PDB file of C-alpha atoms in Angstrom:
ATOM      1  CA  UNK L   1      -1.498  -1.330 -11.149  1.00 67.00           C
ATOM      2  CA  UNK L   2      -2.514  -2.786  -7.842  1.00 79.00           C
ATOM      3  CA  UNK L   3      -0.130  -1.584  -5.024  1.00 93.00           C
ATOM      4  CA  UNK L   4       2.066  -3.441  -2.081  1.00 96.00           C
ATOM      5  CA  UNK L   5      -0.597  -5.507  -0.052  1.00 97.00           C
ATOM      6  CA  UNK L   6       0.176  -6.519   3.247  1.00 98.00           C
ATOM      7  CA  UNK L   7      -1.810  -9.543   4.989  1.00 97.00           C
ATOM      8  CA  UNK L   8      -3.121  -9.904   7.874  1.00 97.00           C
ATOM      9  CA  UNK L   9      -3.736  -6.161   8.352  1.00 97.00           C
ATOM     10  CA  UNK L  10      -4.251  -6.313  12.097  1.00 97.00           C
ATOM     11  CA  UNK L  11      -3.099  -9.190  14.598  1.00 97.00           C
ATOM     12  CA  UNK L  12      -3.468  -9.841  18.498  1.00 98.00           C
ATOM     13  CA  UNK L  13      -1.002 -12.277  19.618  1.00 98.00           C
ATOM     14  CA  UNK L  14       0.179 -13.339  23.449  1.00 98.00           C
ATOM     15  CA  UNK L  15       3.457 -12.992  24.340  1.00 98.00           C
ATOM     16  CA  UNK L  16       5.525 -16.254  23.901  1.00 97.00           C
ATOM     17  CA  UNK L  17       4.133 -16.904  20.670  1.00 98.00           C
ATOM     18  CA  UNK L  18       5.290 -16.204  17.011  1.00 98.00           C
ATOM     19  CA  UNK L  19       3.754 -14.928  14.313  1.00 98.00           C
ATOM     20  CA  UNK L  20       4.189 -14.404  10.243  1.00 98.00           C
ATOM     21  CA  UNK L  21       3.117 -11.313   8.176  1.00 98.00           C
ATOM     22  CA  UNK L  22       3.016 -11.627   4.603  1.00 98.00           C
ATOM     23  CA  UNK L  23       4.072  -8.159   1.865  1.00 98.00           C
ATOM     24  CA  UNK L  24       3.041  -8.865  -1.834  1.00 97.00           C
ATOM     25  CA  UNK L  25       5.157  -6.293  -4.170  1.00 96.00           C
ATOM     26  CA  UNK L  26       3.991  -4.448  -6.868  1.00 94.00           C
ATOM     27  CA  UNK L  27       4.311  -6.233 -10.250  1.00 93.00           C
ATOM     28  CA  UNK L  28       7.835  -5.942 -11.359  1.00 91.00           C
ATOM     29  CA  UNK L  29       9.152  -5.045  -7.822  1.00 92.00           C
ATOM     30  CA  UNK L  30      11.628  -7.269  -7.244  1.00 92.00           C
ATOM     31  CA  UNK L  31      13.130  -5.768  -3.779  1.00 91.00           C
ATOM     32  CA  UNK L  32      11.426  -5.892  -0.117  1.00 94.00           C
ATOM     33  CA  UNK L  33      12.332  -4.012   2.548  1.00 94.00           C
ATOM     34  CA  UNK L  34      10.642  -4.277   6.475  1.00 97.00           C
ATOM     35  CA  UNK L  35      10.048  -1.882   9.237  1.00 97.00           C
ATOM     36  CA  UNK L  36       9.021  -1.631  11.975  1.00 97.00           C
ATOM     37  CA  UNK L  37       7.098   1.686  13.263  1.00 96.00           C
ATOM     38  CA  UNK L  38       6.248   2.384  16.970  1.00 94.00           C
ATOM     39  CA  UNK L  39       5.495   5.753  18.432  1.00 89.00           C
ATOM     40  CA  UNK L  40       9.258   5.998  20.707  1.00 86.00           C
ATOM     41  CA  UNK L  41      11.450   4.546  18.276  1.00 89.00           C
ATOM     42  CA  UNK L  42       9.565   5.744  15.058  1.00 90.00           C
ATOM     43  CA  UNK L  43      10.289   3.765  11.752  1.00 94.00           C
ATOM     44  CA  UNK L  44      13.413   1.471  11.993  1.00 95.00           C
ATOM     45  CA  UNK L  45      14.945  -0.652   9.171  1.00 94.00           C
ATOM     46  CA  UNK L  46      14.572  -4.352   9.730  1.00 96.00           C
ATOM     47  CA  UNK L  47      15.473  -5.914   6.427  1.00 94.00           C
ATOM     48  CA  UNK L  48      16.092  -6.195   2.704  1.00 93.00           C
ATOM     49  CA  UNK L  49      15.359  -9.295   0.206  1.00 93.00           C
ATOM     50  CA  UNK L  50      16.095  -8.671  -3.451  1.00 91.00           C
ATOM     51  CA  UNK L  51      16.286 -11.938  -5.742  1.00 90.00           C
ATOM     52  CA  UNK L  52      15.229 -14.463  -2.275  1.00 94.00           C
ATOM     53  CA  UNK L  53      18.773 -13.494  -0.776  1.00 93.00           C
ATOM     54  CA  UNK L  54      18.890 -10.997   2.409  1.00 93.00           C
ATOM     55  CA  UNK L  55      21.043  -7.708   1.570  1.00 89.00           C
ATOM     56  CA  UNK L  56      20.771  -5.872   4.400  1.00 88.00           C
ATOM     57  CA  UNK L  57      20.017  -6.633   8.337  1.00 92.00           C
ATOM     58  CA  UNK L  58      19.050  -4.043  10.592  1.00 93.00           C
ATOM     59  CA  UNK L  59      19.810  -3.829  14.430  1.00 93.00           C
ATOM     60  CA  UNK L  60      17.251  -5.830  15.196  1.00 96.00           C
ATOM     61  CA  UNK L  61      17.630  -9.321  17.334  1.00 96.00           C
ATOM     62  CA  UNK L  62      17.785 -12.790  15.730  1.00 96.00           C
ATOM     63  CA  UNK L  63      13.988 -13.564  16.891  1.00 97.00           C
ATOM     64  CA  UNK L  64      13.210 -11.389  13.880  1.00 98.00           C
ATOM     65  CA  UNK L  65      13.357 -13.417  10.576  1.00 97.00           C
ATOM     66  CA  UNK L  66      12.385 -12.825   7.183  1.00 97.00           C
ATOM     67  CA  UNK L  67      12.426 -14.612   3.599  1.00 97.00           C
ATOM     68  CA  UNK L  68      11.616 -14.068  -0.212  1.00 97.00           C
ATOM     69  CA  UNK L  69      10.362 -16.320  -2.520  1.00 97.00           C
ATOM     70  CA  UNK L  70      10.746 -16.583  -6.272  1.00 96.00           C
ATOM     71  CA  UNK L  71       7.750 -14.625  -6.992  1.00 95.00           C
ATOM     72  CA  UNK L  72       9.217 -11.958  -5.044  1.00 95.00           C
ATOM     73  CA  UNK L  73       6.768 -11.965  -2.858  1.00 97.00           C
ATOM     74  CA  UNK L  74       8.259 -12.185   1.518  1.00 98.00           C
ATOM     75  CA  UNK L  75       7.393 -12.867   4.577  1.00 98.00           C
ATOM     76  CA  UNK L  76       8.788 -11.593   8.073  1.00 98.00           C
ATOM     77  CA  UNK L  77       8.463 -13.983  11.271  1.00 98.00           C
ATOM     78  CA  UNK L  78       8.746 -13.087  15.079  1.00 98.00           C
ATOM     79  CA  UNK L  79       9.300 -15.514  17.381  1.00 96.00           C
ATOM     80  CA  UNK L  80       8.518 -15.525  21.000  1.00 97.00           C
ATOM     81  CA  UNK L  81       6.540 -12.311  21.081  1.00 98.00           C
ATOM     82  CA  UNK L  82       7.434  -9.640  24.037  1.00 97.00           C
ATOM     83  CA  UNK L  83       5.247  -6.363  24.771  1.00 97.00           C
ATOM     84  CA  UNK L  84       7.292  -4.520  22.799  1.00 96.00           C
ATOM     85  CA  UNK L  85       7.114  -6.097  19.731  1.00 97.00           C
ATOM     86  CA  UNK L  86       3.443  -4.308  19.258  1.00 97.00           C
ATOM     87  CA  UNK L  87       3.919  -2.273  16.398  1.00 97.00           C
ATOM     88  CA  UNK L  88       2.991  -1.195  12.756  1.00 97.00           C
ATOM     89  CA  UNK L  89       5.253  -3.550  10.234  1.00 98.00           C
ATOM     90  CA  UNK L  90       5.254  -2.054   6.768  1.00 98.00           C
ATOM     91  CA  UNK L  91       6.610  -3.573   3.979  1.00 96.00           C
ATOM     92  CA  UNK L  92       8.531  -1.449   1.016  1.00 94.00           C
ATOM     93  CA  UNK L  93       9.355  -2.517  -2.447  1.00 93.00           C
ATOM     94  CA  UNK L  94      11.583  -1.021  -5.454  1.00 89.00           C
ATOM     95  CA  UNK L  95      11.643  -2.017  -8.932  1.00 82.00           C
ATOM     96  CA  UNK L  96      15.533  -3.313  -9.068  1.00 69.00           C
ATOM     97  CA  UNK L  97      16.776  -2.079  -6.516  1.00 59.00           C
ATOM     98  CA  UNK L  98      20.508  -1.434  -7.841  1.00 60.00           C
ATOM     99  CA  UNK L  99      19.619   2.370  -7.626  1.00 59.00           C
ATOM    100  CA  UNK L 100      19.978   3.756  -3.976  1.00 59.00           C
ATOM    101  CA  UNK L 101      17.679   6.534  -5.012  1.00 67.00           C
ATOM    102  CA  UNK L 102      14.816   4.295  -6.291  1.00 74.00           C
ATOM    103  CA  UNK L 103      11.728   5.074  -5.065  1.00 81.00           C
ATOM    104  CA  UNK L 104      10.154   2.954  -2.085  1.00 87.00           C
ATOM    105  CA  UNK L 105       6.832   2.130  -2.298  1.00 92.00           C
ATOM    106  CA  UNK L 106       4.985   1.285   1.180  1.00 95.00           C
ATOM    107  CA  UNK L 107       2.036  -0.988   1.798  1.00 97.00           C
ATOM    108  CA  UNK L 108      -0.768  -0.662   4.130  1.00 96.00           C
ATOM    109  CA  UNK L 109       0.729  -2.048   7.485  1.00 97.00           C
ATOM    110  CA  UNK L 110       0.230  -5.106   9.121  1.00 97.00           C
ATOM    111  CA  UNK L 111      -0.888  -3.670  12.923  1.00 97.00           C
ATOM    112  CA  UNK L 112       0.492  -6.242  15.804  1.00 98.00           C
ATOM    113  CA  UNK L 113      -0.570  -5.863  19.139  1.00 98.00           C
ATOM    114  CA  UNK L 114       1.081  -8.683  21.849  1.00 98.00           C
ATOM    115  CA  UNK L 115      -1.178  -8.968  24.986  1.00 97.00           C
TER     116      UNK L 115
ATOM    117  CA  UNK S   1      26.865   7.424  14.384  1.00 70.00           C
ATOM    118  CA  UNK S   2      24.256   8.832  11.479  1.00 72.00           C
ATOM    119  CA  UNK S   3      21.686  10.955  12.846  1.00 81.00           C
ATOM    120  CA  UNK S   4      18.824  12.688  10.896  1.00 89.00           C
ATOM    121  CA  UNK S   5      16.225  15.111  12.885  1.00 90.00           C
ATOM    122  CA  UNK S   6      12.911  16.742  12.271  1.00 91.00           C
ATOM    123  CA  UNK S   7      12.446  20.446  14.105  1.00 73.00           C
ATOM    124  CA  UNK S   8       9.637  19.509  16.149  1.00 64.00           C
ATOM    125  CA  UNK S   9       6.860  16.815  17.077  1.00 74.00           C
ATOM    126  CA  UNK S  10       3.513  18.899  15.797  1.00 90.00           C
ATOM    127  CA  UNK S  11       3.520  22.327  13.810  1.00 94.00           C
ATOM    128  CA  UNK S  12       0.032  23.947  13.569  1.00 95.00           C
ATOM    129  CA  UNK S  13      -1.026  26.602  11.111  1.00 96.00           C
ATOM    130  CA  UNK S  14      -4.035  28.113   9.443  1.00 97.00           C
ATOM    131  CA  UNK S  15      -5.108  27.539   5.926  1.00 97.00           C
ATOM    132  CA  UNK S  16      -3.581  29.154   3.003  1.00 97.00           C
ATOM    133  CA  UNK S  17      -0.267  29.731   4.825  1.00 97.00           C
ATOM    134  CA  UNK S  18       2.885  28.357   4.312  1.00 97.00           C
ATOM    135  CA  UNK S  19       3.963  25.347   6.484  1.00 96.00           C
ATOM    136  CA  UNK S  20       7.795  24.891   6.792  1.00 96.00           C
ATOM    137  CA  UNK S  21       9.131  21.487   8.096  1.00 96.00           C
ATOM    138  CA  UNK S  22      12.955  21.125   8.913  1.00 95.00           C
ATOM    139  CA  UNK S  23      15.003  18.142   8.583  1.00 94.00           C
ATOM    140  CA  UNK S  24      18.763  18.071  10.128  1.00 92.00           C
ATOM    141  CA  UNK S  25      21.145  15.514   9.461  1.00 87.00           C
ATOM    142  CA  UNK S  26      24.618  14.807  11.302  1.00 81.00           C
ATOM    143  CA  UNK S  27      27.638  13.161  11.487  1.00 77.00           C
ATOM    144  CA  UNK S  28      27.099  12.193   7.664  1.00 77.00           C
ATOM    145  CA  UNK S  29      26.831  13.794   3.946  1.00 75.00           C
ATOM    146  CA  UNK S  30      23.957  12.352   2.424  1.00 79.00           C
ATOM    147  CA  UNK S  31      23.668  12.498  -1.587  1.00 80.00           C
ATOM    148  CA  UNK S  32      20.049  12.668  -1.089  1.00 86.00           C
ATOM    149  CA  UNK S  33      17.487  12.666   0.949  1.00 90.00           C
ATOM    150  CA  UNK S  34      13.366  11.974   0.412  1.00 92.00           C
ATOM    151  CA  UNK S  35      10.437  13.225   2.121  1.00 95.00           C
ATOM    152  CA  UNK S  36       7.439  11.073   2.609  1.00 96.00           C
ATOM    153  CA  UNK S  37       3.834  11.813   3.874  1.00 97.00           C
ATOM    154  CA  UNK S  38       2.085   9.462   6.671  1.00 97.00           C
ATOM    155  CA  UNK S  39      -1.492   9.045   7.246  1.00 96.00           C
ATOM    156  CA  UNK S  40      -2.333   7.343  10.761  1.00 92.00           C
ATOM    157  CA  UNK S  41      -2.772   4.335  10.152  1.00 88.00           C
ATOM    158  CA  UNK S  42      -1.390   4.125   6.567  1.00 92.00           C
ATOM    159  CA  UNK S  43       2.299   3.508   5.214  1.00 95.00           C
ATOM    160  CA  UNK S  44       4.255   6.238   4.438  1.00 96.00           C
ATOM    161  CA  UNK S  45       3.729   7.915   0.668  1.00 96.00           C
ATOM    162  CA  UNK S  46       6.707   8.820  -1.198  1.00 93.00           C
ATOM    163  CA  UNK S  47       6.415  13.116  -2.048  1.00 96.00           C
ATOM    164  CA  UNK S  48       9.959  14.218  -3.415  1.00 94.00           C
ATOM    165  CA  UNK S  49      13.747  13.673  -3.413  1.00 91.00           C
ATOM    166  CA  UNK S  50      16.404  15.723  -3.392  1.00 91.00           C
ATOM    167  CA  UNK S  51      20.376  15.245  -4.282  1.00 88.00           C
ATOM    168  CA  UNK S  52      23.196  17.385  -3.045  1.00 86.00           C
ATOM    169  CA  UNK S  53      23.784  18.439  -5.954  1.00 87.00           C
ATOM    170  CA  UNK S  54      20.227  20.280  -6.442  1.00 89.00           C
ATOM    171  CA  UNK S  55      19.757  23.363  -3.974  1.00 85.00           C
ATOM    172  CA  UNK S  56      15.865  23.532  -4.694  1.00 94.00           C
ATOM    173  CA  UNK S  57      12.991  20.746  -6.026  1.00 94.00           C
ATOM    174  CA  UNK S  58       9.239  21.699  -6.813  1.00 95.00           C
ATOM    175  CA  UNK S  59       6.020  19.507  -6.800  1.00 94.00           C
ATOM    176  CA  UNK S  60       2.744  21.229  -7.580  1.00 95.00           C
ATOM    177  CA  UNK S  61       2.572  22.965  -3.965  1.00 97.00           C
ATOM    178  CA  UNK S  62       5.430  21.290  -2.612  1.00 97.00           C
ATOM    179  CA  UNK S  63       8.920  22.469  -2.322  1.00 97.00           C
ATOM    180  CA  UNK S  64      11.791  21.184  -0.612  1.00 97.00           C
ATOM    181  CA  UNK S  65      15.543  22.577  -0.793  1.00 95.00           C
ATOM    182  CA  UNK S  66      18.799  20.925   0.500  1.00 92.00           C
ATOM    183  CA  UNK S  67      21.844  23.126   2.012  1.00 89.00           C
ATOM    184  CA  UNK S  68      24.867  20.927   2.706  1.00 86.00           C
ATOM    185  CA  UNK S  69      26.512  23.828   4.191  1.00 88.00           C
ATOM    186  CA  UNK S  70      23.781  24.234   7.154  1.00 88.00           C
ATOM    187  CA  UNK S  71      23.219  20.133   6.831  1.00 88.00           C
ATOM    188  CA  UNK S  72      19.399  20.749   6.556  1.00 91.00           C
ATOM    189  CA  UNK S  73      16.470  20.220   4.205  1.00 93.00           C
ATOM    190  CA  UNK S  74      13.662  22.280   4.498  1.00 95.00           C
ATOM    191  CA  UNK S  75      10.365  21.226   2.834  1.00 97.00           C
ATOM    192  CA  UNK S  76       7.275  23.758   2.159  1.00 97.00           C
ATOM    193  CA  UNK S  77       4.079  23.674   1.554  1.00 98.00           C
ATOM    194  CA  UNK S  78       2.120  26.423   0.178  1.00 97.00           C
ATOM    195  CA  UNK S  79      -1.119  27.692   0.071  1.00 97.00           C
ATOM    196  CA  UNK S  80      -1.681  25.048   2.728  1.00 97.00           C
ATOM    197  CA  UNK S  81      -5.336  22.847   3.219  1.00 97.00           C
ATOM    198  CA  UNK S  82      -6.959  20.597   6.149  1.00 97.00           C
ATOM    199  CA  UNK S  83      -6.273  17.921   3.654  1.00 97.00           C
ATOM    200  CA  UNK S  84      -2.087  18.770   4.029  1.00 98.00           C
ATOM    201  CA  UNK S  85      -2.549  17.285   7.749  1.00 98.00           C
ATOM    202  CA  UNK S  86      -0.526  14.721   8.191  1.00 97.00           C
ATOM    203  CA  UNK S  87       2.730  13.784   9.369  1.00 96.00           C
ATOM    204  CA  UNK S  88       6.029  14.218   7.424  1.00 97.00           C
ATOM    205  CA  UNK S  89       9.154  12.325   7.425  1.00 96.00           C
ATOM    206  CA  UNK S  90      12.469  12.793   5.361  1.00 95.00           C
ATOM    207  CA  UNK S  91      14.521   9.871   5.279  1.00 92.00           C
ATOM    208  CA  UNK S  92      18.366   8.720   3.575  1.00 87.00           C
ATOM    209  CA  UNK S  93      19.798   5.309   2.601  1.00 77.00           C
ATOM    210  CA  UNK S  94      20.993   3.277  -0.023  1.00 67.00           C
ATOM    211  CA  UNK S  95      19.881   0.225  -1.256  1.00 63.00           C
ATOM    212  CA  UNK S  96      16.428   0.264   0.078  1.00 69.00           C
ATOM    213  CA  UNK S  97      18.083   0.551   3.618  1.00 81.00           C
ATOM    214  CA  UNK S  98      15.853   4.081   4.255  1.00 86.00           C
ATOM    215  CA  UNK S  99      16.859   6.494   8.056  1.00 89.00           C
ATOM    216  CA  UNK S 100      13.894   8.088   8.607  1.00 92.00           C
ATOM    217  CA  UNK S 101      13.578  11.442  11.263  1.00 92.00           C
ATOM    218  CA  UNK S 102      10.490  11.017  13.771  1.00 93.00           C
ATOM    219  CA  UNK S 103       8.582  12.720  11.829  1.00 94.00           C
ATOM    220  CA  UNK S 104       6.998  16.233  12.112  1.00 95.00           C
ATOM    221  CA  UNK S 105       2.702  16.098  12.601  1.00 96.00           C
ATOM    222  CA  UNK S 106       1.143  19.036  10.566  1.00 97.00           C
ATOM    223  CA  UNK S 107      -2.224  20.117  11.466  1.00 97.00           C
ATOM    224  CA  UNK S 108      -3.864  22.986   9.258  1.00 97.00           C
ATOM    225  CA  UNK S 109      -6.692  24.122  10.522  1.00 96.00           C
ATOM    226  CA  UNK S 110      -9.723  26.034   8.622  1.00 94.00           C
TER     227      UNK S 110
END
Protein backbone atom coordinates (compact mmCIF):
# COMPACT_ATOMS: atom_id res chain seq x y z
CA UNK A 1 0.00 0.00 0.00
CA UNK A 2 1.85 3.04 -1.20
CA UNK A 3 1.89 5.79 1.54
CA UNK A 4 0.92 9.79 1.66
CA UNK A 5 3.16 11.41 -1.14
CA UNK A 6 3.79 14.88 -1.02
CA UNK A 7 4.98 16.87 -4.30
CA UNK A 8 7.28 19.02 -4.82
CA UNK A 9 9.49 17.74 -1.97
CA UNK A 10 11.69 20.81 -1.75
CA UNK A 11 10.90 24.47 -3.10
CA UNK A 12 12.86 27.92 -3.20
CA UNK A 13 10.54 30.69 -3.71
CA UNK A 14 11.11 34.78 -3.32
CA UNK A 15 9.17 36.53 -1.13
CA UNK A 16 6.06 38.16 -2.80
CA UNK A 17 5.26 35.18 -4.61
CA UNK A 18 2.83 32.19 -4.02
CA UNK A 19 3.18 28.86 -4.23
CA UNK A 20 1.03 25.33 -4.24
CA UNK A 21 2.07 21.99 -2.60
CA UNK A 22 0.24 19.03 -3.50
CA UNK A 23 -0.55 15.70 -0.52
CA UNK A 24 -1.87 12.47 -2.27
CA UNK A 25 -3.64 10.20 0.61
CA UNK A 26 -3.35 6.77 1.07
CA UNK A 27 -5.99 4.70 -0.80
CA UNK A 28 -9.14 4.86 1.15
CA UNK A 29 -8.03 7.98 3.18
CA UNK A 30 -10.54 10.20 2.76
CA UNK A 31 -9.38 13.08 5.38
CA UNK A 32 -6.30 15.66 4.97
CA UNK A 33 -4.92 17.50 7.45
CA UNK A 34 -1.77 20.37 6.98
CA UNK A 35 1.02 21.57 9.10
CA UNK A 36 3.27 23.45 9.21
CA UNK A 37 6.71 22.58 11.14
CA UNK A 38 9.49 25.16 11.88
CA UNK A 39 12.14 24.82 14.51
CA UNK A 40 10.47 27.96 17.10
CA UNK A 41 6.99 27.22 16.67
CA UNK A 42 7.33 23.36 16.12
CA UNK A 43 4.33 21.57 14.32
CA UNK A 44 1.13 23.76 14.14
CA UNK A 45 -2.30 22.72 12.73
CA UNK A 46 -3.21 24.53 9.56
CA UNK A 47 -6.17 22.64 8.20
CA UNK A 48 -8.61 19.79 7.69
CA UNK A 49 -10.52 18.63 4.31
CA UNK A 50 -12.66 15.53 4.62
CA UNK A 51 -15.25 14.93 1.64
CA UNK A 52 -13.72 18.51 -0.45
CA UNK A 53 -15.32 20.63 2.50
CA UNK A 54 -12.83 22.40 5.16
CA UNK A 55 -13.59 21.13 8.90
CA UNK A 56 -11.24 22.73 10.74
CA UNK A 57 -9.01 26.12 10.36
CA UNK A 58 -6.11 26.69 12.36
CA UNK A 59 -4.70 30.13 13.58
CA UNK A 60 -3.15 30.69 10.68
CA UNK A 61 -3.77 34.02 8.34
CA UNK A 62 -6.07 34.07 5.29
CA UNK A 63 -2.88 34.05 2.81
CA UNK A 64 -2.91 30.36 3.69
CA UNK A 65 -5.47 28.40 1.54
CA UNK A 66 -6.17 24.94 0.95
CA UNK A 67 -8.70 22.60 -1.10
CA UNK A 68 -9.75 18.86 -1.71
CA UNK A 69 -10.83 17.35 -4.63
CA UNK A 70 -13.10 14.39 -5.27
CA UNK A 71 -10.36 11.97 -5.37
CA UNK A 72 -9.46 13.09 -2.05
CA UNK A 73 -6.49 14.11 -3.01
CA UNK A 74 -5.55 18.44 -1.67
CA UNK A 75 -3.64 21.01 -2.19
CA UNK A 76 -2.47 23.97 0.19
CA UNK A 77 -1.58 27.52 -1.43
CA UNK A 78 0.45 30.51 0.09
CA UNK A 79 0.20 33.62 -1.24
CA UNK A 80 2.60 36.43 -1.07
CA UNK A 81 5.45 34.55 0.55
CA UNK A 82 7.29 36.33 3.73
CA UNK A 83 10.65 34.91 5.39
CA UNK A 84 8.83 33.21 7.69
CA UNK A 85 6.81 31.16 5.78
CA UNK A 86 10.12 28.78 5.21
CA UNK A 87 9.14 25.71 6.68
CA UNK A 88 8.48 21.86 6.47
CA UNK A 89 4.54 21.42 5.32
CA UNK A 90 3.41 17.88 5.98
CA UNK A 91 0.38 16.57 4.99
CA UNK A 92 -1.73 13.87 7.29
CA UNK A 93 -4.51 11.63 6.27
CA UNK A 94 -7.12 9.25 8.20
CA UNK A 95 -9.30 6.70 6.84
CA UNK A 96 -12.88 8.44 7.82
CA UNK A 97 -12.08 10.56 9.93
CA UNK A 98 -15.35 10.46 12.25
CA UNK A 99 -13.04 8.84 14.96
CA UNK A 100 -10.95 11.53 16.90
CA UNK A 101 -8.59 8.76 17.80
CA UNK A 102 -7.91 7.56 14.20
CA UNK A 103 -4.61 7.23 13.39
CA UNK A 104 -2.76 10.06 11.29
CA UNK A 105 -0.64 9.06 8.79
CA UNK A 106 2.18 11.71 7.68
CA UNK A 107 3.85 12.11 4.32
CA UNK A 108 7.30 13.00 3.47
CA UNK A 109 7.26 16.92 3.68
CA UNK A 110 7.24 19.35 1.15
CA UNK A 111 10.56 21.64 2.37
CA UNK A 112 9.90 25.58 1.46
CA UNK A 113 12.53 27.90 1.76
CA UNK A 114 11.48 31.89 0.75
CA UNK A 115 14.67 33.90 -0.17
CA UNK B 1 -5.67 28.10 26.67
CA UNK B 2 -4.54 24.17 25.95
CA UNK B 3 -1.03 23.61 26.56
CA UNK B 4 0.89 20.28 26.14
CA UNK B 5 4.85 20.12 27.08
CA UNK B 6 7.75 17.81 26.56
CA UNK B 7 10.50 17.75 29.68
CA UNK B 8 13.31 18.89 27.74
CA UNK B 9 14.83 19.78 24.17
CA UNK B 10 17.61 16.72 23.89
CA UNK B 11 17.98 13.68 26.41
CA UNK B 12 21.19 11.63 25.84
CA UNK B 13 21.85 8.12 27.07
CA UNK B 14 23.94 5.07 26.43
CA UNK B 15 22.79 1.93 24.80
CA UNK B 16 20.80 -0.67 26.47
CA UNK B 17 19.39 1.80 29.02
CA UNK B 18 16.15 2.99 29.49
CA UNK B 19 15.20 6.40 27.93
CA UNK B 20 12.22 8.17 29.66
CA UNK B 21 10.48 11.08 27.77
CA UNK B 22 7.80 13.24 29.66
CA UNK B 23 4.86 14.84 28.23
CA UNK B 24 2.71 17.48 30.44
CA UNK B 25 -0.48 18.75 29.49
CA UNK B 26 -2.52 21.79 31.07
CA UNK B 27 -5.42 23.64 31.35
CA UNK B 28 -7.29 20.58 29.63
CA UNK B 29 -8.29 16.69 30.20
CA UNK B 30 -7.41 14.97 27.21
CA UNK B 31 -9.12 11.40 26.51
CA UNK B 32 -6.02 10.50 24.80
CA UNK B 33 -3.03 11.35 23.76
CA UNK B 34 -0.40 9.74 20.89
CA UNK B 35 3.21 9.70 20.64
CA UNK B 36 4.90 9.92 17.33
CA UNK B 37 8.60 9.46 16.23
CA UNK B 38 10.40 12.17 13.81
CA UNK B 39 13.28 11.58 11.64
CA UNK B 40 14.99 14.96 10.36
CA UNK B 41 13.83 15.47 7.53
CA UNK B 42 10.90 12.98 7.51
CA UNK B 43 7.14 13.34 8.75
CA UNK B 44 6.34 12.28 11.93
CA UNK B 45 5.54 8.23 12.41
CA UNK B 46 2.67 7.31 14.45
CA UNK B 47 4.19 4.80 17.71
CA UNK B 48 1.22 4.42 20.29
CA UNK B 49 -1.91 5.95 21.87
CA UNK B 50 -3.13 6.08 24.99
CA UNK B 51 -6.83 6.88 26.58
CA UNK B 52 -7.53 8.07 30.06
CA UNK B 53 -9.01 5.38 30.77
CA UNK B 54 -5.78 3.01 30.31
CA UNK B 55 -2.96 3.73 33.02
CA UNK B 56 -0.25 1.71 30.96
CA UNK B 57 0.19 0.68 26.89
CA UNK B 58 3.07 -1.66 25.54
CA UNK B 59 4.68 -1.90 22.00
CA UNK B 60 7.51 -4.38 21.54
CA UNK B 61 10.13 -2.04 23.49
CA UNK B 62 7.93 0.76 23.85
CA UNK B 63 5.86 1.75 26.75
CA UNK B 64 3.98 4.70 27.50
CA UNK B 65 1.56 5.30 30.64
CA UNK B 66 -0.97 8.17 31.23
CA UNK B 67 -1.68 9.65 34.93
CA UNK B 68 -4.55 12.15 34.85
CA UNK B 69 -3.92 12.84 38.37
CA UNK B 70 -0.18 14.26 37.74
CA UNK B 71 -1.54 15.40 33.99
CA UNK B 72 1.51 13.61 32.41
CA UNK B 73 2.39 10.80 30.01
CA UNK B 74 5.52 9.27 30.26
CA UNK B 75 6.81 7.13 27.35
CA UNK B 76 9.87 4.49 27.68
CA UNK B 77 12.00 2.90 25.79
CA UNK B 78 13.92 -0.03 26.79
CA UNK B 79 16.87 -1.74 26.09
CA UNK B 80 17.56 1.37 24.04
CA UNK B 81 19.75 1.39 20.34
CA UNK B 82 21.56 4.21 18.09
CA UNK B 83 18.72 3.38 15.83
CA UNK B 84 16.02 4.81 18.84
CA UNK B 85 17.63 8.40 17.98
CA UNK B 86 15.27 10.49 17.01
CA UNK B 87 12.97 12.99 18.18
CA UNK B 88 9.64 12.30 19.98
CA UNK B 89 6.47 14.13 20.09
CA UNK B 90 3.08 13.33 21.91
CA UNK B 91 0.29 15.12 20.57
CA UNK B 92 -3.98 15.45 21.40
CA UNK B 93 -6.93 16.46 19.18
CA UNK B 94 -9.96 15.43 17.70
CA UNK B 95 -10.94 15.20 14.38
CA UNK B 96 -7.60 15.13 12.78
CA UNK B 97 -7.00 18.60 14.49
CA UNK B 98 -3.55 16.99 16.32
CA UNK B 99 -1.48 19.62 19.49
CA UNK B 100 1.72 18.44 19.31
CA UNK B 101 4.62 19.27 22.36
CA UNK B 102 8.08 20.51 20.77
CA UNK B 103 9.26 17.52 20.84
CA UNK B 104 12.02 15.83 22.94
CA UNK B 105 15.52 14.82 20.61
CA UNK B 106 16.89 11.39 21.87
CA UNK B 107 20.36 10.57 21.11
CA UNK B 108 21.67 6.99 22.24
CA UNK B 109 24.93 6.64 21.88
CA UNK B 110 27.08 3.22 21.53
Amino acid sequence: KAGVTQTPRYLIKTRGQQVTLSCSPISGHRSVSWYQQTPGQGLQFLFEYFSETQRNKGNFPGRFSGRQFSNSRSEMNVSTLELGDSALYLCATTRAGTASTDTQYFGPGTRLTVL
Amino acid sequence: SQKIEQNSEALNIQEGKTATLTCNYTNYSPAYLQWYRQDPGRGPVFLLLIRENEKEKRKERLKVTFDTTLKQSLFHITASQPADSATYLCAHGGYNKLIFGAGTRLAVHP
